[in-house]
Amino acid sequence: MSSGSLTIDLGALVANWRALDSRSSAQVETAAVVKADGYGLGAAQVARALARAGARRFFVAIAEEGAAIRQALGPGPEINVFSGHMPGDTEMIHDLQLVPMINSIDQMLRHVEALPGAPFGIQLDTGMNRLGMEPPEWAALHDIAMQQGPTLVMSHMACADDPDHPMNAHQLRAFSEMTQGLNVPRSLAATGGILMGPEYHFDLTRPGIGLYGGLPFAEAHPVAHLSIPVIQSRWLGPGETVGYGNTWTAPHDTRIATIAAGYADGIMRLLGPGLNLYAGHTPCPVRGRISMDLIGVDITHLPEEPAALEVLGMQQGVDDLAGLIDTIGYEILTSLGGRYTRRLHGA
Ligand SMILES: *Cc1c(COP(=O)(O)O)cnc(C)c1O
């Protein structure tokens, strides 16, 4: 078998959820965001592990994801959909008991006409200009929406990964003003907002990335461990080259291992120049271009050919990879792809 091995540490995932839960007071509910297939790590397994640990509310981006989570969890836990009630979603929302976060008057009308009495939440825009109602639209809908009894009123923060950003206090103020006097549970904070302290917590928090071991939750336990088997290795003499485009030339005798993963597996081409893989604690630099399914790695300094090399694990995490190419851990995780053999640890 030559597929890489992606191990999801469910024990670490649960520990991260508990650690984020403990950042807010006991009255504050800690939900879990499992959109994009649980940030690429497998939404069904992630949601089941968190439900066992006590999470009672899950968030997804679109109704189709909510349907998959309902199938994984069965009846009971609340599944909220950020994109709200879109055309074509009605049957899924009804049959799988999803709760749309209503983003506009149009969505509100669609929801009450198609599914009168069905639960919903409200999403407000407090400055991110992405999803939710802005103050004038909310003012127009407010009384009607409140008569229908939303289960939650939420908004999302644009700059919560930077606790010093003035946008945070601005959005906190806007959210407080837009929801003042409402007798409905409120939610503003994702991972970054949780870390900023109790005034951002309201009644419910919605962590995503911190559960999966990513920044801004610096104390998170790593959840994704990725190891790629070596298919073969060879000695190069000085002046020989590796991979497409001959971009790397051996300066001296060099042993190159070819491993069974590439950019089709989320190890992006741009990562090539600065990336090390690990044999235990020993870094081994990538040589030449990353191909679709294969990568050349310098193992000259190892005593023997390793069976596999580690991409993600105790030596480097998703944010180390992200830092090499000016992106974020979220993008590394959600790019990992479907070709790995996935294993669960600590289930
Ligand atoms: C993705 C998302 C979250 C989770 O954010 P993290 O930064 O991953 O914790 C919470 N709320 C909304 C609206 C989101 O889109």
mmCIF file with all atom_site columns, N, CA and C and ligand atoms in Angstrom, residues 33 35 39 59 82 123 130-131 154-157 188-192 194 206-212 215-216 330, ligand 1:
data_model
loop_
_atom_site.group_PDB
_atom_site.id
_atom_site.type_symbol
_atom_site.label_atom_id
_atom_site.label_alt_id
_atom_site.label_comp_id
_atom_site.label_asym_id
_atom_site.label_entity_id
_atom_site.label_seq_id
_atom_site.pdbx_PDB_ins_code
_atom_site.Cartn_x
_atom_site.Cartn_y
_atom_site.Cartn_z
_atom_site.occupancy
_atom_site.B_iso_or_equiv
_atom_site.pdbx_formal_charge
_atom_site.auth_seq_id
_atom_site.auth_comp_id
_atom_site.auth_asym_id
_atom_site.auth_atom_id
_atom_site.pdbx_PDB_model_num
ATOM   1  N N  . VAL A 1 33  ? -17.813 23.862 15.293 1.00 0.00 ? 33  VAL A N  1
ATOM   2  C CA . VAL A 1 33  ? -17.967 24.119 13.865 1.00 0.00 ? 33  VAL A CA 1
ATOM   3  C C  . VAL A 1 33  ? -17.302 22.965 13.105 1.00 0.00 ? 33  VAL A C  1
ATOM   4  N N  . LYS A 1 35  ? -17.826 22.461 9.589  1.00 0.00 ? 35  LYS A N  1
ATOM   5  C CA . LYS A 1 35  ? -17.987 22.698 8.147  1.00 0.00 ? 35  LYS A CA 1
ATOM   6  C C  . LYS A 1 35  ? -16.766 22.156 7.383  1.00 0.00 ? 35  LYS A C  1
ATOM   7  N N  . TYR A 1 39  ? -13.166 20.615 8.805  1.00 0.00 ? 39  TYR A N  1
ATOM   8  C CA . TYR A 1 39  ? -11.879 21.220 8.428  1.00 0.00 ? 39  TYR A CA 1
ATOM   9  C C  . TYR A 1 39  ? -10.961 20.182 7.768  1.00 0.00 ? 39  TYR A C  1
ATOM   10 N N  . PHE A 1 59  ? -22.225 23.456 13.938 1.00 0.00 ? 59  PHE A N  1
ATOM   11 C CA . PHE A 1 59  ? -22.441 24.425 12.862 1.00 0.00 ? 59  PHE A CA 1
ATOM   12 C C  . PHE A 1 59  ? -21.782 23.920 11.583 1.00 0.00 ? 59  PHE A C  1
ATOM   13 N N  . PHE A 1 82  ? -24.913 27.983 8.542  1.00 0.00 ? 82  PHE A N  1
ATOM   14 C CA . PHE A 1 82  ? -24.553 29.399 8.390  1.00 0.00 ? 82  PHE A CA 1
ATOM   15 C C  . PHE A 1 82  ? -25.184 30.043 7.159  1.00 0.00 ? 82  PHE A C  1
ATOM   16 N N  . GLN A 1 123 ? -28.681 35.555 11.672 1.00 0.00 ? 123 GLN A N  1
ATOM   17 C CA . GLN A 1 123 ? -27.290 35.999 11.541 1.00 0.00 ? 123 GLN A CA 1
ATOM   18 C C  . GLN A 1 123 ? -27.252 37.490 11.214 1.00 0.00 ? 123 GLN A C  1
ATOM   19 N N  . ARG A 1 130 ? -20.141 40.037 5.038  1.00 0.00 ? 130 ARG A N  1
ATOM   20 C CA . ARG A 1 130 ? -20.073 38.730 4.414  1.00 0.00 ? 130 ARG A CA 1
ATOM   21 C C  . ARG A 1 130 ? -21.453 38.081 4.467  1.00 0.00 ? 130 ARG A C  1
ATOM   22 N N  . LEU A 1 131 ? -21.904 37.706 5.646  1.00 0.00 ? 131 LEU A N  1
ATOM   23 C CA . LEU A 1 131 ? -23.228 37.114 5.787  1.00 0.00 ? 131 LEU A CA 1
ATOM   24 C C  . LEU A 1 131 ? -23.984 37.838 6.893  1.00 0.00 ? 131 LEU A C  1
ATOM   25 N N  . MET A 1 154 ? -26.735 35.475 16.106 1.00 0.00 ? 154 MET A N  1
ATOM   26 C CA . MET A 1 154 ? -25.270 35.379 16.025 1.00 0.00 ? 154 MET A CA 1
ATOM   27 C C  . MET A 1 154 ? -24.679 36.399 15.046 1.00 0.00 ? 154 MET A C  1
ATOM   28 N N  . SER A 1 155 ? -23.383 36.654 15.223 1.00 0.00 ? 155 SER A N  1
ATOM   29 C CA . SER A 1 155 ? -22.616 37.405 14.241 1.00 0.00 ? 155 SER A CA 1
ATOM   30 C C  . SER A 1 155 ? -21.193 36.849 14.232 1.00 0.00 ? 155 SER A C  1
ATOM   31 N N  . HIS A 1 156 ? -20.397 37.250 13.266 1.00 0.00 ? 156 HIS A N  1
ATOM   32 C CA . HIS A 1 156 ? -19.050 36.685 13.120 1.00 0.00 ? 156 HIS A CA 1
ATOM   33 C C  . HIS A 1 156 ? -18.029 37.808 13.044 1.00 0.00 ? 156 HIS A C  1
ATOM   34 N N  . MET A 1 157 ? -16.854 37.556 13.631 1.00 0.00 ? 157 MET A N  1
ATOM   35 C CA . MET A 1 157 ? -15.830 38.597 13.745 1.00 0.00 ? 157 MET A CA 1
ATOM   36 C C  . MET A 1 157 ? -14.799 38.480 12.625 1.00 0.00 ? 157 MET A C  1
ATOM   37 N N  . LEU A 1 188 ? -21.242 35.369 19.440 1.00 0.00 ? 188 LEU A N  1
ATOM   38 C CA . LEU A 1 188 ? -20.351 36.194 18.615 1.00 0.00 ? 188 LEU A CA 1
ATOM   39 C C  . LEU A 1 188 ? -19.009 35.507 18.348 1.00 0.00 ? 188 LEU A C  1
ATOM   40 N N  . ALA A 1 189 ? -18.508 34.739 19.308 1.00 0.00 ? 189 ALA A N  1
ATOM   41 C CA . ALA A 1 189 ? -17.099 34.313 19.269 1.00 0.00 ? 189 ALA A CA 1
ATOM   42 C C  . ALA A 1 189 ? -16.894 32.978 18.566 1.00 0.00 ? 189 ALA A C  1
ATOM   43 N N  . ALA A 1 190 ? -15.927 32.940 17.659 1.00 0.00 ? 190 ALA A N  1
ATOM   44 C CA . ALA A 1 190 ? -15.331 31.693 17.171 1.00 0.00 ? 190 ALA A CA 1
ATOM   45 C C  . ALA A 1 190 ? -14.047 31.487 17.992 1.00 0.00 ? 190 ALA A C  1
ATOM   46 N N  . THR A 1 191 ? -13.092 30.718 17.503 1.00 0.00 ? 191 THR A N  1
ATOM   47 C CA . THR A 1 191 ? -11.882 30.439 18.297 1.00 0.00 ? 191 THR A CA 1
ATOM   48 C C  . THR A 1 191 ? -11.218 31.725 18.799 1.00 0.00 ? 191 THR A C  1
ATOM   49 N N  . GLY A 1 192 ? -10.972 32.662 17.890 1.00 0.00 ? 192 GLY A N  1
ATOM   50 C CA . GLY A 1 192 ? -10.278 33.890 18.267 1.00 0.00 ? 192 GLY A CA 1
ATOM   51 C C  . GLY A 1 192 ? -11.038 34.669 19.323 1.00 0.00 ? 192 GLY A C  1
ATOM   52 N N  . ILE A 1 194 ? -13.152 33.527 21.544 1.00 0.00 ? 194 ILE A N  1
ATOM   53 C CA . ILE A 1 194 ? -13.089 32.826 22.835 1.00 0.00 ? 194 ILE A CA 1
ATOM   54 C C  . ILE A 1 194 ? -11.840 33.268 23.583 1.00 0.00 ? 194 ILE A C  1
ATOM   55 N N  . ARG A 1 206 ? -18.534 29.391 19.201 1.00 0.00 ? 206 ARG A N  1
ATOM   56 C CA . ARG A 1 206 ? -18.515 28.542 17.993 1.00 0.00 ? 206 ARG A CA 1
ATOM   57 C C  . ARG A 1 206 ? -17.093 28.279 17.532 1.00 0.00 ? 206 ARG A C  1
ATOM   58 N N  . PRO A 1 207 ? -16.305 27.528 18.294 1.00 0.00 ? 207 PRO A N  1
ATOM   59 C CA . PRO A 1 207 ? -14.931 27.269 17.850 1.00 0.00 ? 207 PRO A CA 1
ATOM   60 C C  . PRO A 1 207 ? -14.884 26.301 16.671 1.00 0.00 ? 207 PRO A C  1
ATOM   61 N N  . GLY A 1 208 ? -13.959 26.568 15.771 1.00 0.00 ? 208 GLY A N  1
ATOM   62 C CA . GLY A 1 208 ? -13.650 25.657 14.677 1.00 0.00 ? 208 GLY A CA 1
ATOM   63 C C  . GLY A 1 208 ? -12.170 25.308 14.749 1.00 0.00 ? 208 GLY A C  1
ATOM   64 N N  . ILE A 1 209 ? -11.329 26.167 14.192 1.00 0.00 ? 209 ILE A N  1
ATOM   65 C CA . ILE A 1 209 ? -9.913  25.842 13.997 1.00 0.00 ? 209 ILE A CA 1
ATOM   66 C C  . ILE A 1 209 ? -9.211  25.387 15.275 1.00 0.00 ? 209 ILE A C  1
ATOM   67 N N  . GLY A 1 210 ? -9.556  25.983 16.401 1.00 0.00 ? 210 GLY A N  1
ATOM   68 C CA . GLY A 1 210 ? -8.888  25.599 17.647 1.00 0.00 ? 210 GLY A CA 1
ATOM   69 C C  . GLY A 1 210 ? -9.125  24.132 18.001 1.00 0.00 ? 210 GLY A C  1
ATOM   70 N N  . LEU A 1 211 ? -10.294 23.599 17.610 1.00 0.00 ? 211 LEU A N  1
ATOM   71 C CA . LEU A 1 211 ? -10.578 22.180 17.873 1.00 0.00 ? 211 LEU A CA 1
ATOM   72 C C  . LEU A 1 211 ? -9.605  21.301 17.094 1.00 0.00 ? 211 LEU A C  1
ATOM   73 N N  . TYR A 1 212 ? -9.219  21.789 15.906 1.00 0.00 ? 212 TYR A N  1
ATOM   74 C CA . TYR A 1 212 ? -8.430  20.977 14.981 1.00 0.00 ? 212 TYR A CA 1
ATOM   75 C C  . TYR A 1 212 ? -6.934  21.232 15.113 1.00 0.00 ? 212 TYR A C  1
ATOM   76 N N  . LEU A 1 215 ? -3.853  27.696 14.933 1.00 0.00 ? 215 LEU A N  1
ATOM   77 C CA . LEU A 1 215 ? -3.853  29.068 15.455 1.00 0.00 ? 215 LEU A CA 1
ATOM   78 C C  . LEU A 1 215 ? -5.161  29.760 15.068 1.00 0.00 ? 215 LEU A C  1
ATOM   79 N N  . PRO A 1 216 ? -5.649  30.674 15.909 1.00 0.00 ? 216 PRO A N  1
ATOM   80 C CA . PRO A 1 216 ? -4.930  31.354 16.999 1.00 0.00 ? 216 PRO A CA 1
ATOM   81 C C  . PRO A 1 216 ? -4.905  30.623 18.347 1.00 0.00 ? 216 PRO A C  1
ATOM   82 N N  . TYR A 1 330 ? -5.937  26.752 8.421  1.00 0.00 ? 330 TYR A N  1
ATOM   83 C CA . TYR A 1 330 ? -7.252  26.352 7.890  1.00 0.00 ? 330 TYR A CA 1
ATOM   84 C C  . TYR A 1 330 ? -7.110  25.821 6.460  1.00 0.00 ? 330 TYR A C  1
HETATM 85 C C1 . LIG B 2 .   ? -15.853 29.140 10.275 1.00 0.00 ? 1   LIG B C1 1
HETATM 86 C C2 . LIG B 2 .   ? -16.710 29.894 11.215 1.00 0.00 ? 1   LIG B C2 1
HETATM 87 C C3 . LIG B 2 .   ? -16.555 29.745 12.608 1.00 0.00 ? 1   LIG B C3 1
HETATM 88 C C4 . LIG B 2 .   ? -15.388 29.023 13.216 1.00 0.00 ? 1   LIG B C4 1
HETATM 89 O O1 . LIG B 2 .   ? -14.266 29.871 13.115 1.00 0.00 ? 1   LIG B O1 1
HETATM 90 P P1 . LIG B 2 .   ? -12.809 29.423 13.634 1.00 0.00 ? 1   LIG B P1 1
HETATM 91 O O2 . LIG B 2 .   ? -11.971 30.620 13.379 1.00 0.00 ? 1   LIG B O2 1
HETATM 92 O O3 . LIG B 2 .   ? -12.420 28.262 12.802 1.00 0.00 ? 1   LIG B O3 1
HETATM 93 O O4 . LIG B 2 .   ? -12.943 29.083 15.072 1.00 0.00 ? 1   LIG B O4 1
HETATM 94 C C5 . LIG B 2 .   ? -17.494 30.350 13.433 1.00 0.00 ? 1   LIG B C5 1
HETATM 95 N N1 . LIG B 2 .   ? -18.501 31.091 12.921 1.00 0.00 ? 1   LIG B N1 1
HETATM 96 C C6 . LIG B 2 .   ? -18.656 31.294 11.589 1.00 0.00 ? 1   LIG B C6 1
HETATM 97 C C7 . LIG B 2 .   ? -19.773 32.132 11.097 1.00 0.00 ? 1   LIG B C7 1
HETATM 98 C C8 . LIG B 2 .   ? -17.762 30.706 10.698 1.00 0.00 ? 1   LIG B C8 1
HETATM 99 O O5 . LIG B 2 .   ? -17.915 30.913 9.384  1.00 0.00 ? 1   LIG B O5 1
#
